[in-house]
Structures are given as C-alpha cells and as structure tokens.
C-alpha cells in the first residue's frame, strides 16, 4: 500500500523594509544688519519653515531695498530651488499614484538635486520605497500562490495515476514537483512509493517473486 501524500502549507515570503531616508542639513545664513535686515530675517525664517513662496517674496523685498545684500540673494536662490523641488515632488507623487515607480524615482531625484534639505524629499522617498516593497510582496505572494496551486495539481494527478496503477505517469508528476521544489517532502515520499510499486508490478508481470529468482527441483 502506498500512502497518499498531502501538500505542505504555503510559505510566506518576507520582503525587507526599505532603509530609512536622510536629508541634507538646511542651509543657514548669517544675520546681517543694514536697511533690509528685517526683510532678510523674515525671508530666512520662512525658508527654514519650508515656506518657499514667502521666503521668495521677502527676499525680493530685501533686494529691492538693498540690491547688494548677499544673504537676501542666497535665500532667494535657495527658496526658488525649493519651489522647483516641490513641483518635482508633486510629479513624483502623481507617478507613484499610478504605480510608475521608475518615473516617481526620476522626479524624486530631480527634487533631491534642487533641494536636498527638504523634508518632503525624505518623505516621498520613504513612500516610494514602501510602495515598491509592498508591490514586490504582492508579486511574490501571487507567484507563491500560483506555485502552490501547480504543485497541488501535480500531486492530485500523481495520486490519480497511482490509483490507476500508472506508476510511470505518477513518477513523472512527482519529478515535475521536484523540479519546482527539490525538497518537497510529499513528492519525495510519493516518488519513492511509486518506484517501489512499479518494481513490484514489474516483478509480478514477469512472473518472478520480488525476493529473487525461483528454483524448482525434480
């Protein structure tokens, strides 16, 4: 008698979480006096808070009052880069929403070049990494489910072949399973049983006993 093998429970594939994302330090500007000092301070405070529109407006006011103010010019340039980075980050979010990870990462990289200090760069990068890992887990789960279903189908066909005493067909189905999973215990046990049953069947068909040749004496 050959025991009917049962498939093992499906395994869960683990996908590593994306590493944490860091950002560059926020640019700092020296406090200077002069007739545009108040506007420069306002621009600097807005820039540090990530309010690039206000920083641009305050820096422009400072430059109108003091066209040679170097700090106002630097704040203006950085704030304008921050504005452009926000546009790129919005494009990255749009690409991420439609599942286009490559486009999202291109837009993110453009934003990082413009404003590597912006927290939005790190946050968007984390969301892209998490979404990509989640998509990979879904893909792995579907692949594992398809593999499990295929193995179960082969096992059922092997069992049917064993029931019909079609041992070569059963062995072929077990071999297919072992090609997919060389350590599949049910297939290993089933194949061993099928080989043994085939040997007994062949011996019986040839008229010989399994223990060896039969000698008769007169």
mmCIF file of C-alpha atoms in Angstrom:
data_model
loop_
_atom_site.group_PDB
_atom_site.id
_atom_site.type_symbol
_atom_site.label_atom_id
_atom_site.label_comp_id
_atom_site.label_asym_id
_atom_site.label_seq_id
_atom_site.Cartn_x
_atom_site.Cartn_y
_atom_site.Cartn_z
ATOM 1 C CA UNK A 1 0.000 0.000 0.000
ATOM 2 C CA UNK A 2 1.264 3.500 -0.878
ATOM 3 C CA UNK A 3 0.418 6.396 1.427
ATOM 4 C CA UNK A 4 -1.300 9.353 -0.265
ATOM 5 C CA UNK A 5 0.982 12.406 0.136
ATOM 6 C CA UNK A 6 -0.507 15.730 1.117
ATOM 7 C CA UNK A 7 0.899 19.120 0.091
ATOM 8 C CA UNK A 8 2.673 21.200 2.757
ATOM 9 C CA UNK A 9 1.186 24.536 3.852
ATOM 10 C CA UNK A 10 2.195 27.540 1.708
ATOM 11 C CA UNK A 11 5.130 29.570 2.930
ATOM 12 C CA UNK A 12 5.096 33.328 3.423
ATOM 13 C CA UNK A 13 7.850 35.231 1.653
ATOM 14 C CA UNK A 14 9.436 38.072 3.615
ATOM 15 C CA UNK A 15 10.392 41.280 1.819
ATOM 16 C CA UNK A 16 12.873 43.532 3.663
ATOM 17 C CA UNK A 17 11.659 47.011 4.568
ATOM 18 C CA UNK A 18 13.303 49.945 2.751
ATOM 19 C CA UNK A 19 16.125 51.640 4.679
ATOM 20 C CA UNK A 20 15.432 54.973 6.401
ATOM 21 C CA UNK A 21 15.981 58.088 4.299
ATOM 22 C CA UNK A 22 18.095 61.013 5.481
ATOM 23 C CA UNK A 23 18.221 64.592 4.221
ATOM 24 C CA UNK A 24 20.967 67.172 3.948
ATOM 25 C CA UNK A 25 21.185 69.959 6.554
ATOM 26 C CA UNK A 26 19.103 73.058 5.873
ATOM 27 C CA UNK A 27 21.276 75.914 4.556
ATOM 28 C CA UNK A 28 21.908 78.653 7.106
ATOM 29 C CA UNK A 29 22.558 82.331 6.524
ATOM 30 C CA UNK A 30 24.405 84.797 8.694
ATOM 31 C CA UNK A 31 22.462 87.514 10.423
ATOM 32 C CA UNK A 32 23.430 90.901 8.984
ATOM 33 C CA UNK A 33 22.329 94.390 9.681
ATOM 34 C CA UNK A 34 21.563 97.092 7.190
ATOM 35 C CA UNK A 35 18.438 98.702 5.933
ATOM 36 C CA UNK A 36 16.963 95.361 4.691
ATOM 37 C CA UNK A 37 17.737 93.393 7.869
ATOM 38 C CA UNK A 38 14.060 92.916 8.798
ATOM 39 C CA UNK A 39 13.147 91.560 5.360
ATOM 40 C CA UNK A 40 16.179 89.239 5.372
ATOM 41 C CA UNK A 41 15.203 87.849 8.787
ATOM 42 C CA UNK A 42 11.654 87.297 7.588
ATOM 43 C CA UNK A 43 12.916 85.558 4.440
ATOM 44 C CA UNK A 44 15.274 83.378 6.462
ATOM 45 C CA UNK A 45 12.531 82.353 8.917
ATOM 46 C CA UNK A 46 10.160 81.458 6.089
ATOM 47 C CA UNK A 47 12.876 79.483 4.343
ATOM 48 C CA UNK A 48 13.654 77.454 7.474
ATOM 49 C CA UNK A 49 9.939 76.717 7.873
ATOM 50 C CA UNK A 50 9.764 75.438 4.297
ATOM 51 C CA UNK A 51 7.517 78.307 3.170
ATOM 52 C CA UNK A 52 9.403 78.954 -0.025
ATOM 53 C CA UNK A 53 6.827 81.311 -1.541
ATOM 54 C CA UNK A 54 7.020 83.629 1.467
ATOM 55 C CA UNK A 55 10.803 83.361 1.529
ATOM 56 C CA UNK A 56 10.999 84.367 -2.130
ATOM 57 C CA UNK A 57 8.683 87.306 -1.578
ATOM 58 C CA UNK A 58 10.585 88.542 1.495
ATOM 59 C CA UNK A 59 13.973 88.092 -0.182
ATOM 60 C CA UNK A 60 12.786 90.051 -3.214
ATOM 61 C CA UNK A 61 11.581 92.841 -0.915
ATOM 62 C CA UNK A 62 15.009 92.867 0.729
ATOM 63 C CA UNK A 63 16.791 93.070 -2.617
ATOM 64 C CA UNK A 64 14.598 95.898 -3.770
ATOM 65 C CA UNK A 65 15.595 97.812 -0.669
ATOM 66 C CA UNK A 66 19.227 96.646 -0.694
ATOM 67 C CA UNK A 67 20.223 95.240 -4.125
ATOM 68 C CA UNK A 68 23.709 94.289 -2.871
ATOM 69 C CA UNK A 69 22.505 92.199 0.048
ATOM 70 C CA UNK A 70 24.282 88.838 -0.393
ATOM 71 C CA UNK A 71 22.210 86.986 2.174
ATOM 72 C CA UNK A 72 18.974 88.039 0.527
ATOM 73 C CA UNK A 73 20.302 86.823 -2.808
ATOM 74 C CA UNK A 74 21.312 83.418 -1.373
ATOM 75 C CA UNK A 75 17.975 82.976 0.367
ATOM 76 C CA UNK A 76 16.180 83.875 -2.849
ATOM 77 C CA UNK A 77 18.157 81.321 -4.884
ATOM 78 C CA UNK A 78 17.629 78.534 -2.363
ATOM 79 C CA UNK A 79 13.940 79.322 -1.932
ATOM 80 C CA UNK A 80 13.413 79.281 -5.697
ATOM 81 C CA UNK A 81 15.162 75.893 -5.841
ATOM 82 C CA UNK A 82 12.794 74.748 -3.105
ATOM 83 C CA UNK A 83 9.799 75.896 -5.153
ATOM 84 C CA UNK A 84 11.017 73.892 -8.140
ATOM 85 C CA UNK A 85 11.657 70.878 -5.913
ATOM 86 C CA UNK A 86 8.065 70.956 -4.697
ATOM 87 C CA UNK A 87 6.881 70.785 -8.303
ATOM 88 C CA UNK A 88 9.085 67.732 -8.875
ATOM 89 C CA UNK A 89 7.805 66.098 -5.681
ATOM 90 C CA UNK A 90 4.224 66.616 -6.783
ATOM 91 C CA UNK A 91 5.068 64.946 -10.098
ATOM 92 C CA UNK A 92 6.683 62.081 -8.168
ATOM 93 C CA UNK A 93 3.510 61.605 -6.114
ATOM 94 C CA UNK A 94 1.423 61.575 -9.289
ATOM 95 C CA UNK A 95 3.661 58.916 -10.842
ATOM 96 C CA UNK A 96 3.553 56.900 -7.620
ATOM 97 C CA UNK A 97 -0.242 57.013 -7.580
ATOM 98 C CA UNK A 98 -0.361 55.320 -10.969
ATOM 99 C CA UNK A 99 2.245 52.746 -9.931
ATOM 100 C CA UNK A 100 5.064 54.053 -12.125
ATOM 101 C CA UNK A 101 7.966 53.641 -9.712
ATOM 102 C CA UNK A 102 10.655 54.475 -12.266
ATOM 103 C CA UNK A 103 9.057 57.833 -13.133
ATOM 104 C CA UNK A 104 8.452 58.595 -9.449
ATOM 105 C CA UNK A 105 12.112 57.992 -8.634
ATOM 106 C CA UNK A 106 13.256 60.171 -11.545
ATOM 107 C CA UNK A 107 11.123 63.058 -10.313
ATOM 108 C CA UNK A 108 12.306 62.462 -6.758
ATOM 109 C CA UNK A 109 15.946 62.552 -7.818
ATOM 110 C CA UNK A 110 15.346 65.850 -9.636
ATOM 111 C CA UNK A 111 13.810 67.272 -6.449
ATOM 112 C CA UNK A 112 16.730 65.993 -4.378
ATOM 113 C CA UNK A 113 19.221 67.775 -6.629
ATOM 114 C CA UNK A 114 17.287 71.019 -6.254
ATOM 115 C CA UNK A 115 16.607 70.914 -2.500
ATOM 116 C CA UNK A 116 18.350 68.018 -0.758
ATOM 117 C CA UNK A 117 17.483 69.507 2.646
ATOM 118 C CA UNK A 118 13.694 69.465 2.144
ATOM 119 C CA UNK A 119 11.792 67.019 4.370
ATOM 120 C CA UNK A 120 9.401 66.339 1.529
ATOM 121 C CA UNK A 121 12.252 64.656 -0.336
ATOM 122 C CA UNK A 122 12.760 62.168 2.502
ATOM 123 C CA UNK A 123 9.028 61.609 2.980
ATOM 124 C CA UNK A 124 8.413 60.989 -0.709
ATOM 125 C CA UNK A 125 11.424 58.708 -0.896
ATOM 126 C CA UNK A 126 10.047 56.658 2.014
ATOM 127 C CA UNK A 127 6.624 56.396 0.382
ATOM 128 C CA UNK A 128 8.153 55.225 -2.884
ATOM 129 C CA UNK A 129 10.269 52.635 -1.061
ATOM 130 C CA UNK A 130 7.294 51.345 0.922
ATOM 131 C CA UNK A 131 5.081 51.187 -2.170
ATOM 132 C CA UNK A 132 7.756 49.334 -4.135
ATOM 133 C CA UNK A 133 8.272 46.843 -1.284
ATOM 134 C CA UNK A 134 4.507 46.350 -0.994
ATOM 135 C CA UNK A 135 4.221 45.718 -4.728
ATOM 136 C CA UNK A 136 7.081 43.217 -4.543
ATOM 137 C CA UNK A 137 5.378 41.407 -1.670
ATOM 138 C CA UNK A 138 2.168 41.215 -3.696
ATOM 139 C CA UNK A 139 4.088 39.837 -6.674
ATOM 140 C CA UNK A 140 5.877 37.279 -4.506
ATOM 141 C CA UNK A 141 2.614 36.226 -2.872
ATOM 142 C CA UNK A 142 0.922 35.734 -6.235
ATOM 143 C CA UNK A 143 3.888 33.764 -7.546
ATOM 144 C CA UNK A 144 3.907 31.577 -4.421
ATOM 145 C CA UNK A 145 0.147 31.016 -4.712
ATOM 146 C CA UNK A 146 0.499 30.027 -8.365
ATOM 147 C CA UNK A 147 3.344 27.650 -7.497
ATOM 148 C CA UNK A 148 1.346 26.091 -4.656
ATOM 149 C CA UNK A 149 -1.648 25.616 -6.947
ATOM 150 C CA UNK A 150 0.544 23.992 -9.610
ATOM 151 C CA UNK A 151 2.142 21.653 -7.065
ATOM 152 C CA UNK A 152 -1.282 20.684 -5.721
ATOM 153 C CA UNK A 153 -2.481 19.946 -9.246
ATOM 154 C CA UNK A 154 0.552 17.739 -9.920
ATOM 155 C CA UNK A 155 0.026 15.924 -6.618
ATOM 156 C CA UNK A 156 -3.614 15.260 -7.475
ATOM 157 C CA UNK A 157 -2.640 13.920 -10.888
ATOM 158 C CA UNK A 158 0.086 11.774 -9.332
ATOM 159 C CA UNK A 159 -2.390 10.348 -6.822
ATOM 160 C CA UNK A 160 -4.851 9.609 -9.603
ATOM 161 C CA UNK A 161 -2.124 7.884 -11.578
ATOM 162 C CA UNK A 162 -1.167 5.816 -8.543
ATOM 163 C CA UNK A 163 -4.786 4.806 -8.067
ATOM 164 C CA UNK A 164 -4.901 3.686 -11.693
ATOM 165 C CA UNK A 165 -1.574 1.843 -11.243
ATOM 166 C CA UNK A 166 0.039 4.117 -13.843
ATOM 167 C CA UNK A 167 3.276 4.306 -11.916
ATOM 168 C CA UNK A 168 5.441 5.840 -14.639
ATOM 169 C CA UNK A 169 2.969 8.701 -15.045
ATOM 170 C CA UNK A 170 2.912 9.215 -11.270
ATOM 171 C CA UNK A 171 6.713 9.314 -11.161
ATOM 172 C CA UNK A 172 6.694 11.899 -13.961
ATOM 173 C CA UNK A 173 4.321 14.144 -11.981
ATOM 174 C CA UNK A 174 6.460 13.799 -8.850
ATOM 175 C CA UNK A 175 9.522 14.740 -10.894
ATOM 176 C CA UNK A 176 7.785 17.914 -12.070
ATOM 177 C CA UNK A 177 7.132 18.875 -8.470
ATOM 178 C CA UNK A 178 10.734 18.198 -7.511
ATOM 179 C CA UNK A 179 11.944 20.380 -10.364
ATOM 180 C CA UNK A 180 9.998 23.228 -8.760
ATOM 181 C CA UNK A 181 10.957 22.313 -5.190
ATOM 182 C CA UNK A 182 13.752 19.727 -4.762
ATOM 183 C CA UNK A 183 12.986 19.399 -1.030
ATOM 184 C CA UNK A 184 9.239 18.832 -1.367
ATOM 185 C CA UNK A 185 8.650 16.040 1.154
ATOM 186 C CA UNK A 186 5.309 14.853 -0.204
ATOM 187 C CA UNK A 187 6.790 14.479 -3.691
ATOM 188 C CA UNK A 188 9.889 12.711 -2.375
ATOM 189 C CA UNK A 189 7.789 10.228 -0.399
ATOM 190 C CA UNK A 190 5.331 9.795 -3.245
ATOM 191 C CA UNK A 191 8.064 9.176 -5.795
ATOM 192 C CA UNK A 192 9.696 6.571 -3.556
ATOM 193 C CA UNK A 193 6.358 4.815 -3.162
ATOM 194 C CA UNK A 194 5.676 4.950 -6.889
ATOM 195 C CA UNK A 195 9.083 3.491 -7.708
ATOM 196 C CA UNK A 196 8.509 0.667 -5.209
ATOM 197 C CA UNK A 197 5.036 -0.037 -6.521
ATOM 198 C CA UNK A 198 6.330 -0.068 -10.093
ATOM 199 C CA UNK A 199 9.057 -2.545 -9.150
ATOM 200 C CA UNK A 200 6.515 -4.864 -7.551
ATOM 201 C CA UNK A 201 4.201 -4.546 -10.520
ATOM 202 C CA UNK A 202 7.002 -5.282 -12.979
ATOM 203 C CA UNK A 203 8.100 -8.285 -10.923
ATOM 204 C CA UNK A 204 4.565 -9.620 -10.774
ATOM 205 C CA UNK A 205 4.124 -9.128 -14.510
ATOM 206 C CA UNK A 206 7.301 -11.077 -15.238
ATOM 207 C CA UNK A 207 6.196 -13.983 -13.056
ATOM 208 C CA UNK A 208 9.105 -13.592 -10.640
ATOM 209 C CA UNK A 209 8.893 -13.095 -6.911
ATOM 210 C CA UNK A 210 10.245 -9.843 -5.532
ATOM 211 C CA UNK A 211 12.766 -11.721 -3.377
ATOM 212 C CA UNK A 212 14.659 -13.165 -6.371
ATOM 213 C CA UNK A 213 14.523 -15.964 -8.940
ATOM 214 C CA UNK A 214 12.521 -19.127 -8.142
ATOM 215 C CA UNK A 215 14.233 -22.512 -8.467
ATOM 216 C CA UNK A 216 12.310 -25.768 -8.794
ATOM 217 C CA UNK A 217 13.621 -29.242 -8.129
ATOM 218 C CA UNK A 218 12.553 -32.617 -9.548
#
